[in-house]
Short mmCIF file of C-alpha atoms in Angstrom, two decimals:
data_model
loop_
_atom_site.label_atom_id
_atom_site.label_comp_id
_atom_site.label_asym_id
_atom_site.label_seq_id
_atom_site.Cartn_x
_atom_site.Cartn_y
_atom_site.Cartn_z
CA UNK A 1 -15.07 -7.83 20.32
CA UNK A 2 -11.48 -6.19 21.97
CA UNK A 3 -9.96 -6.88 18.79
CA UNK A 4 -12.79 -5.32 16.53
CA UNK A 5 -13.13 -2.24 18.55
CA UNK A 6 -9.33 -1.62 19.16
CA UNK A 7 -9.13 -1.82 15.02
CA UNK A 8 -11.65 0.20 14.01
CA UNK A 9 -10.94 2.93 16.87
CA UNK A 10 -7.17 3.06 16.71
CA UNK A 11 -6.65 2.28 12.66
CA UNK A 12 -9.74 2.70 10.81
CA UNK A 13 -11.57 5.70 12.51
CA UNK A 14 -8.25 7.69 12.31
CA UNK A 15 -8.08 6.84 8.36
CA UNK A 16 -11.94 7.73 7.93
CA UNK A 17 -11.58 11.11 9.87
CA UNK A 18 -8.23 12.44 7.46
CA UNK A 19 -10.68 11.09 4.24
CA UNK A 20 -13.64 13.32 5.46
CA UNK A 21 -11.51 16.45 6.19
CA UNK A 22 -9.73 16.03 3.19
CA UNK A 23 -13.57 15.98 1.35
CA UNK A 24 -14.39 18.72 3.22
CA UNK A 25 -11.63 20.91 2.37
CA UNK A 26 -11.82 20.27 -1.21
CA UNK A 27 -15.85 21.10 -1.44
CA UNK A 28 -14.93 24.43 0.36
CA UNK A 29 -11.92 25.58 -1.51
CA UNK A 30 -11.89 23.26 -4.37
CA UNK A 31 -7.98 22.96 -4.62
CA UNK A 32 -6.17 21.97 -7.55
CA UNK A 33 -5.15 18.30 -6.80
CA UNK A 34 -2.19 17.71 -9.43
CA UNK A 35 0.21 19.86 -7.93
CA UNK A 36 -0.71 18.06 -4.13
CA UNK A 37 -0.38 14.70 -6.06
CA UNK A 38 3.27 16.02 -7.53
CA UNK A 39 4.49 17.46 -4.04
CA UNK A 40 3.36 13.57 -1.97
CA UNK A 41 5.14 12.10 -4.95
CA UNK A 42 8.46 13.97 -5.52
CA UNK A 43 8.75 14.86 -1.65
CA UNK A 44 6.73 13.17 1.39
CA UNK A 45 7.01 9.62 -0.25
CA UNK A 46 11.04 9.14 -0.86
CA UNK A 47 11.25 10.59 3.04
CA UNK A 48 8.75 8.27 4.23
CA UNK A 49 10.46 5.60 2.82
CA UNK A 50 13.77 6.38 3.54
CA UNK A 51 13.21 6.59 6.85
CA UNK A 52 11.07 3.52 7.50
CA UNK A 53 13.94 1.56 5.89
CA UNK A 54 16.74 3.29 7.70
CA UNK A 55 15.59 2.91 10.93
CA UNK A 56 13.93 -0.32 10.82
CA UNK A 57 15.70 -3.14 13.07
CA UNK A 58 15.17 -6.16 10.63
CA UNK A 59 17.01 -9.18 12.22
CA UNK A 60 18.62 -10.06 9.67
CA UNK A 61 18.04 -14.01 9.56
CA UNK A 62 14.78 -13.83 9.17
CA UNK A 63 15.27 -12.66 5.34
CA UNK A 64 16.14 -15.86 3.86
CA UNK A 65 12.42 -18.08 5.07
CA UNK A 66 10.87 -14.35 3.87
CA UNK A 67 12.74 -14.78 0.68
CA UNK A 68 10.63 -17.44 -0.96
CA UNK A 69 7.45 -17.02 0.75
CA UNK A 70 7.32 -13.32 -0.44
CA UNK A 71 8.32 -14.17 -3.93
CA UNK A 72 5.35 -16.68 -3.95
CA UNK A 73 2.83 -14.33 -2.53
CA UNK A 74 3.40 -11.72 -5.05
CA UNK A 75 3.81 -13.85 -7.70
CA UNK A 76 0.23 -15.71 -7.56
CA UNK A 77 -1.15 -12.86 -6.63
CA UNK A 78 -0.06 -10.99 -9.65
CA UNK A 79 -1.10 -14.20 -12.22
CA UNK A 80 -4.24 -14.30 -10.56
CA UNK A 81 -4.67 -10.27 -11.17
CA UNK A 82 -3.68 -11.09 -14.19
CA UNK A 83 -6.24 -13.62 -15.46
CA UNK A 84 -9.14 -12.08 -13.46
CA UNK A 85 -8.52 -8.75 -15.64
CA UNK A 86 -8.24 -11.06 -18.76
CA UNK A 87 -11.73 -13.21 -17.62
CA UNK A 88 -13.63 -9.82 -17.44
CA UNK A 89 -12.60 -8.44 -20.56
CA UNK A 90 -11.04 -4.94 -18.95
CA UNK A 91 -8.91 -2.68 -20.55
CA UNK A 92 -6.49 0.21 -20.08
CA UNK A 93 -7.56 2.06 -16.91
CA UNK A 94 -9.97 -0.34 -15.75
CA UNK A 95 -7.37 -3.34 -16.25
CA UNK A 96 -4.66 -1.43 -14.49
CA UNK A 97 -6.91 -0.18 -11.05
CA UNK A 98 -8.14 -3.81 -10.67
CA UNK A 99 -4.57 -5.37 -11.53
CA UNK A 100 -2.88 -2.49 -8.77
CA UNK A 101 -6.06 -2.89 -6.15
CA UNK A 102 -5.21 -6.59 -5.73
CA UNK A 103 -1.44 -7.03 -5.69
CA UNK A 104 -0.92 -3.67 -3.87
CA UNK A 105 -1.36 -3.30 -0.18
CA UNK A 106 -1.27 -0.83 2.24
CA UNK A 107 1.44 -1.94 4.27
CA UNK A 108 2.49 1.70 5.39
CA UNK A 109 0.10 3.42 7.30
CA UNK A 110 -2.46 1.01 7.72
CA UNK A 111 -0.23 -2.04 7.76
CA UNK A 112 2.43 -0.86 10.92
CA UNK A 113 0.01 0.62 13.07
CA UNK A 114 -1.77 -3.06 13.05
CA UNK A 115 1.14 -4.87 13.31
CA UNK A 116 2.11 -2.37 16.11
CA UNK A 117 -1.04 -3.12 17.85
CA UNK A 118 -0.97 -6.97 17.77
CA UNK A 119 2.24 -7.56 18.49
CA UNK A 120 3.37 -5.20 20.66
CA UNK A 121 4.99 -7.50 22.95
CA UNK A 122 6.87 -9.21 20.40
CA UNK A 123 9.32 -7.13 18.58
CA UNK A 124 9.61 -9.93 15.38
CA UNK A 125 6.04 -9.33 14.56
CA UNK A 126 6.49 -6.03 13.49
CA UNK A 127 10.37 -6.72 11.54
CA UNK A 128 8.55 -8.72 9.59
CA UNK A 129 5.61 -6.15 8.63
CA UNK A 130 8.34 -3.47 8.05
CA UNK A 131 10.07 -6.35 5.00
CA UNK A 132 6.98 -6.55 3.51
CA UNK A 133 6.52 -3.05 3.23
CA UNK A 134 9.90 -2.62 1.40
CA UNK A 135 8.53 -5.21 -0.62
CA UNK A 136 5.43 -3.31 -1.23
CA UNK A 137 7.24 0.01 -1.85
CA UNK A 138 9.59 -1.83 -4.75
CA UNK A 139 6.44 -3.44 -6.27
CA UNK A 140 4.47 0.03 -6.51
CA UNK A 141 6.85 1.42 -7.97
CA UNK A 142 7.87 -0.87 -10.69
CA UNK A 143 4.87 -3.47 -11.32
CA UNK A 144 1.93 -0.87 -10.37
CA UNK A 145 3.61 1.96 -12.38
CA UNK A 146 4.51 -0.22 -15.46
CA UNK A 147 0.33 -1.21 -15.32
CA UNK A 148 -0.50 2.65 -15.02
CA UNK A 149 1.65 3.39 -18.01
CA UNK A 150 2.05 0.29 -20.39
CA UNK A 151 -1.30 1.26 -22.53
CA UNK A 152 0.12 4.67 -23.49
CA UNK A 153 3.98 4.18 -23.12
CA UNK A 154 6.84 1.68 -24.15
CA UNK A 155 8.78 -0.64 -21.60
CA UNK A 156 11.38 1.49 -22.26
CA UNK A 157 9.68 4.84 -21.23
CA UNK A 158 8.27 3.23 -18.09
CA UNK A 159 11.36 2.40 -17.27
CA UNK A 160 12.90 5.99 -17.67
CA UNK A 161 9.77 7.17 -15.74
CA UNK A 162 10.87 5.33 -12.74
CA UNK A 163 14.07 5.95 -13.03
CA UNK A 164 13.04 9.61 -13.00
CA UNK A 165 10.77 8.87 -9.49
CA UNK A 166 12.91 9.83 -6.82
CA UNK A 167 11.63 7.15 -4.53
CA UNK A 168 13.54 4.75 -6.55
CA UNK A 169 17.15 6.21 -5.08
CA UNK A 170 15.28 6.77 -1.50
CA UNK A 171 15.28 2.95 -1.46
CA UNK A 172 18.67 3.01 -2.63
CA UNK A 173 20.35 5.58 -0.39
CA UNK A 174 18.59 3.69 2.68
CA UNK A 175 20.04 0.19 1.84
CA UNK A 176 23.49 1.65 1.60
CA UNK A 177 23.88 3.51 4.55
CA UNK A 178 21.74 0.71 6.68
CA UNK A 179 24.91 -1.75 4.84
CA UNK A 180 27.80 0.22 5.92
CA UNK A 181 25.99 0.95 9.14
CA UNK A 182 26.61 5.23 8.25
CA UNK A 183 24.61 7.94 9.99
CA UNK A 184 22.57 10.31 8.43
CA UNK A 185 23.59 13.67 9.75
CA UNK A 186 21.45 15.42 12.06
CA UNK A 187 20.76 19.09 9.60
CA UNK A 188 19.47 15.89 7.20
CA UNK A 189 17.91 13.64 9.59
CA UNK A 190 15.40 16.66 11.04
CA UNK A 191 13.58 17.79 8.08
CA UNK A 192 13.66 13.73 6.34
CA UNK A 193 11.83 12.97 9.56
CA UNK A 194 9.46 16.06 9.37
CA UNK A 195 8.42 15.58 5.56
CA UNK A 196 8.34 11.62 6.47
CA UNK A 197 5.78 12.73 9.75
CA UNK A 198 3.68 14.44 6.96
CA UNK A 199 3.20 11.98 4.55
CA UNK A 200 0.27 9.69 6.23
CA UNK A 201 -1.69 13.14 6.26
CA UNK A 202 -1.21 14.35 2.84
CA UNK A 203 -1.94 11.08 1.08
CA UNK A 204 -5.38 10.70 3.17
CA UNK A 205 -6.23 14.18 2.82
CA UNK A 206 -5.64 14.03 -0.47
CA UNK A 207 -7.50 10.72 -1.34
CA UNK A 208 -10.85 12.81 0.23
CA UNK A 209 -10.30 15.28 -2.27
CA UNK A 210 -9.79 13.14 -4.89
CA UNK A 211 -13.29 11.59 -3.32
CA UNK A 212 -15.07 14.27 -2.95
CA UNK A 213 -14.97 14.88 -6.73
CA UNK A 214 -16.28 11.68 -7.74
CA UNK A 215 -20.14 11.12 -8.46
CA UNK A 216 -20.53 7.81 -7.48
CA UNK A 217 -23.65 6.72 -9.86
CA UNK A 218 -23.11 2.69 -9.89
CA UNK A 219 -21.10 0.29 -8.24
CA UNK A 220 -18.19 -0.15 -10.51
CA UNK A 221 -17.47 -3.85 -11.32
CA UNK A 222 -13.85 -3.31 -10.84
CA UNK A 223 -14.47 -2.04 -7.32
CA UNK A 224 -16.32 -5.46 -6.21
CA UNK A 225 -13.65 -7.73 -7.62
CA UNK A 226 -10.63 -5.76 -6.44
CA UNK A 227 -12.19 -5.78 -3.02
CA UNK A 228 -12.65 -9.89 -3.27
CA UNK A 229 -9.21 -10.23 -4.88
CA UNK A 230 -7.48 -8.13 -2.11
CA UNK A 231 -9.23 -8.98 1.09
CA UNK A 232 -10.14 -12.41 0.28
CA UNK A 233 -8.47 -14.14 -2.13
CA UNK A 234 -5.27 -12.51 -0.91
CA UNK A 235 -5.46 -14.05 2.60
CA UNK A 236 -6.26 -17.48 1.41
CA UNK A 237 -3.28 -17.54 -1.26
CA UNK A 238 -1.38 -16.04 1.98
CA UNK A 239 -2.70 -19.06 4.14
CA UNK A 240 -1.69 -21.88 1.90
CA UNK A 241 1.76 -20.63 1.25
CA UNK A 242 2.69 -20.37 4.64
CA UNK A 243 0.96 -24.01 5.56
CA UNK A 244 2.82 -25.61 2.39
CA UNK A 245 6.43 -23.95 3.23
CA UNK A 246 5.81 -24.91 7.13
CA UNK A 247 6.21 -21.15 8.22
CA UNK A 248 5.01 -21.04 12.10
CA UNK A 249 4.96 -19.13 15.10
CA UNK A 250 4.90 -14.92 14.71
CA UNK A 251 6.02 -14.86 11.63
CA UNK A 252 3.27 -17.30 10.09
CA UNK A 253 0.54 -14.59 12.19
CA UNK A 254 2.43 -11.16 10.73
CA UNK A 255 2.76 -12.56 7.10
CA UNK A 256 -1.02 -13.74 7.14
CA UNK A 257 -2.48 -10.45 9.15
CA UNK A 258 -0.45 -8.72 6.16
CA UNK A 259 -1.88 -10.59 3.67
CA UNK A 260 -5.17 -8.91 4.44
CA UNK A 261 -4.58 -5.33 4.20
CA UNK A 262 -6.50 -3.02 2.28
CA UNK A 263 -5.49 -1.74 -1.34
CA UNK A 264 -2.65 0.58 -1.17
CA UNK A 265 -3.84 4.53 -1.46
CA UNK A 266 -0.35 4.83 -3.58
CA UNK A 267 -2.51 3.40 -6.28
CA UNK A 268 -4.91 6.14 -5.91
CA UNK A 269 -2.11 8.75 -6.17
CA UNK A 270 0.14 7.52 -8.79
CA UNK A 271 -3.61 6.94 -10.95
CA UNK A 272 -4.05 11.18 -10.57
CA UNK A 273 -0.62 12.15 -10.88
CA UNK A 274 -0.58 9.93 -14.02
CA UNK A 275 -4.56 10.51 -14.81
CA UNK A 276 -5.07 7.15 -15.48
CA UNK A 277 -9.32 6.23 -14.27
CA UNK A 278 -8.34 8.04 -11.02
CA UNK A 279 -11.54 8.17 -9.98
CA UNK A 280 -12.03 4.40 -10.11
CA UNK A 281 -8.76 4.23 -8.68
CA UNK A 282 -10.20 6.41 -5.21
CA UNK A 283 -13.23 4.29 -4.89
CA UNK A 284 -11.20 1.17 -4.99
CA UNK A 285 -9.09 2.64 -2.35
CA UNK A 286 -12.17 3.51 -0.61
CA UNK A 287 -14.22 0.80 -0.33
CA UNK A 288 -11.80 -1.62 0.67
CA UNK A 289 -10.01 0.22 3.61
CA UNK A 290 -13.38 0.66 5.01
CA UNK A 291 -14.57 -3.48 3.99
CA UNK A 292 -11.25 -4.37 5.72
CA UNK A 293 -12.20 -2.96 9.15
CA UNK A 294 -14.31 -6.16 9.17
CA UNK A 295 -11.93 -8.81 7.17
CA UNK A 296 -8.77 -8.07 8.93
CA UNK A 297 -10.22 -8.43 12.25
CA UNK A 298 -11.16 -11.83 10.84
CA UNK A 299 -7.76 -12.66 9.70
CA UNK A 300 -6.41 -11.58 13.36
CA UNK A 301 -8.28 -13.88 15.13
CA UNK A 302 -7.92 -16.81 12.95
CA UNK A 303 -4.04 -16.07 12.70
CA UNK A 304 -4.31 -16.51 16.87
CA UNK A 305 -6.23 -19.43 16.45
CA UNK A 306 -4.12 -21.24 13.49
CA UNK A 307 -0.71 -20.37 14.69
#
């Protein structure tokens, strides 16, 4: 019972709370939501990620076991999205929520407070949460976008469209100057760090008002698989990698408490910016942050059990 009430007061209830003011604001002034989508996008995200990279203390040894296990993990978890879209016969919008629901996580703001929480006396716990949210961040951006816009657009033109995203060279400038070890400057450090401090906010606020426009008339098959894909299937895949490759200790409990985190709200914002089934797209987003208030407490205890 400490874990499940530390969990859902100090991660879940603070999510919740953003997602109702965020409905609440939109059935009062009914806001535009494009432009908010464009400004997290082009502005809030590349500082957010900049500066979780940048300032992240990732020993540096621990990359090479991450290496294959996160390779793995991604990779069956992507086949498997894969052939469960296939197996239901989806298509376009529908294919890409429930391909992007299952093999993208919220490692961000969900993920590091959790990891933050558990393993707060042990420093290696959270280096490891912070690698797979690079991870995470790369995969968005290339394997969730090229989903969002392979039914209407070439390889080619997804590619330019990510090369356009300015994300892509936040990621960039961060592993160079972490490399040669070079400080940001302090007139470029301040407002990174305030636009970074933002960005939790915006994306939840704006997820409400992206909720708060939806009439939810049925549950949406997509929704029920992508919640099973993600918060189930996602752990177990998680659990038998890191049994089979002999992973143990703190980082066998962060990579499998990671394994379990809800769909990634980028999904939900990339699908409006890009108006591809955003709708679907919120309620997927939705439904499992609030179903993983009960399956990652699960996956906590087990990985304190287990390991």
């Amino acid at each position: 019972m400490t874990y499940i009430s530390l969990i859902f007061l100090e991660v879940i209830v603070p999510l919740l709370v953003l997602l109702v003011i965020g409905v609440l604001l939109q059935k009062k002034f009914e806001f535009r939501l494009r432009p908010i989508a464009n400004l997290l996008t082009y502005c809030f995200l590349p500082s957010a990620v900049f500066l979780n990279l940048y300032e992240a203390e990732i020993d540096m040894g621990l990359l090479g076991q991450l290496v294959l296990y996160l390779v793995l993990f991604v990779g069956v978890i992507i086949v498997f999205g894969e052939l469960l879209s296939r197996f239901l016969g989806l298509e376009g919008g529908e294919q890409a929520a429930l391909k992007n629901s299952i093999s993208l996580m919220n490692s961000g703001n969900y993920g590091l407070p959790v990891s933050q929480l558990v393993f707060s006396a042990n420093p290696v716990g959270v280096s490891v949460q912070i690698i797979v949210l690079v991870v995470q961040n790369l995969l968005t951006f290339t394997y969730g976008l090229y989903n969002l816009r392979s039914s209407s657009k070439s390889l080619v033109e997804v590619m330019r469209e990510l090369l356009r995203l300015p994300v892509i060279y936040a990621l960039v400038a961060a592993f160079i100057l972490k490399g040669f070890q070079a400080e940001v400057p302090r007139f470029m450090m301040v407002p990174i760090e305030q636009l970074a401090g933002g960005f939790a906010a915006l994306a939840l606020l704006l997820l409400g008002m992206q909720l708060a426009q939806i009439e939810i008339r049925s549950f949406h098959r997509v929704i029920a698989w992508s919640a099973l894909g993600r918060l189930v299937i996602g752990p177990v895949v998680a659990l038998v990698l890191i049994l089979l490759l002999g992973i143990d200790g703190v980082i066998a409990q962060s990579l499998f408490i990671a394994s379990a985190f809800p769909t990634s709200r980028n999904t939900a914002t990339l699908a409006l910016e890009y108006d591809v089934e955003p709708e679907l797209h919120a309620q997927v987003v939705l439904y499992s942050t609030i179903l993983s208030s009960i399956t990652v407490t699960l996956v906590i205890y087990l990985s304190m059990q287990l390991f």
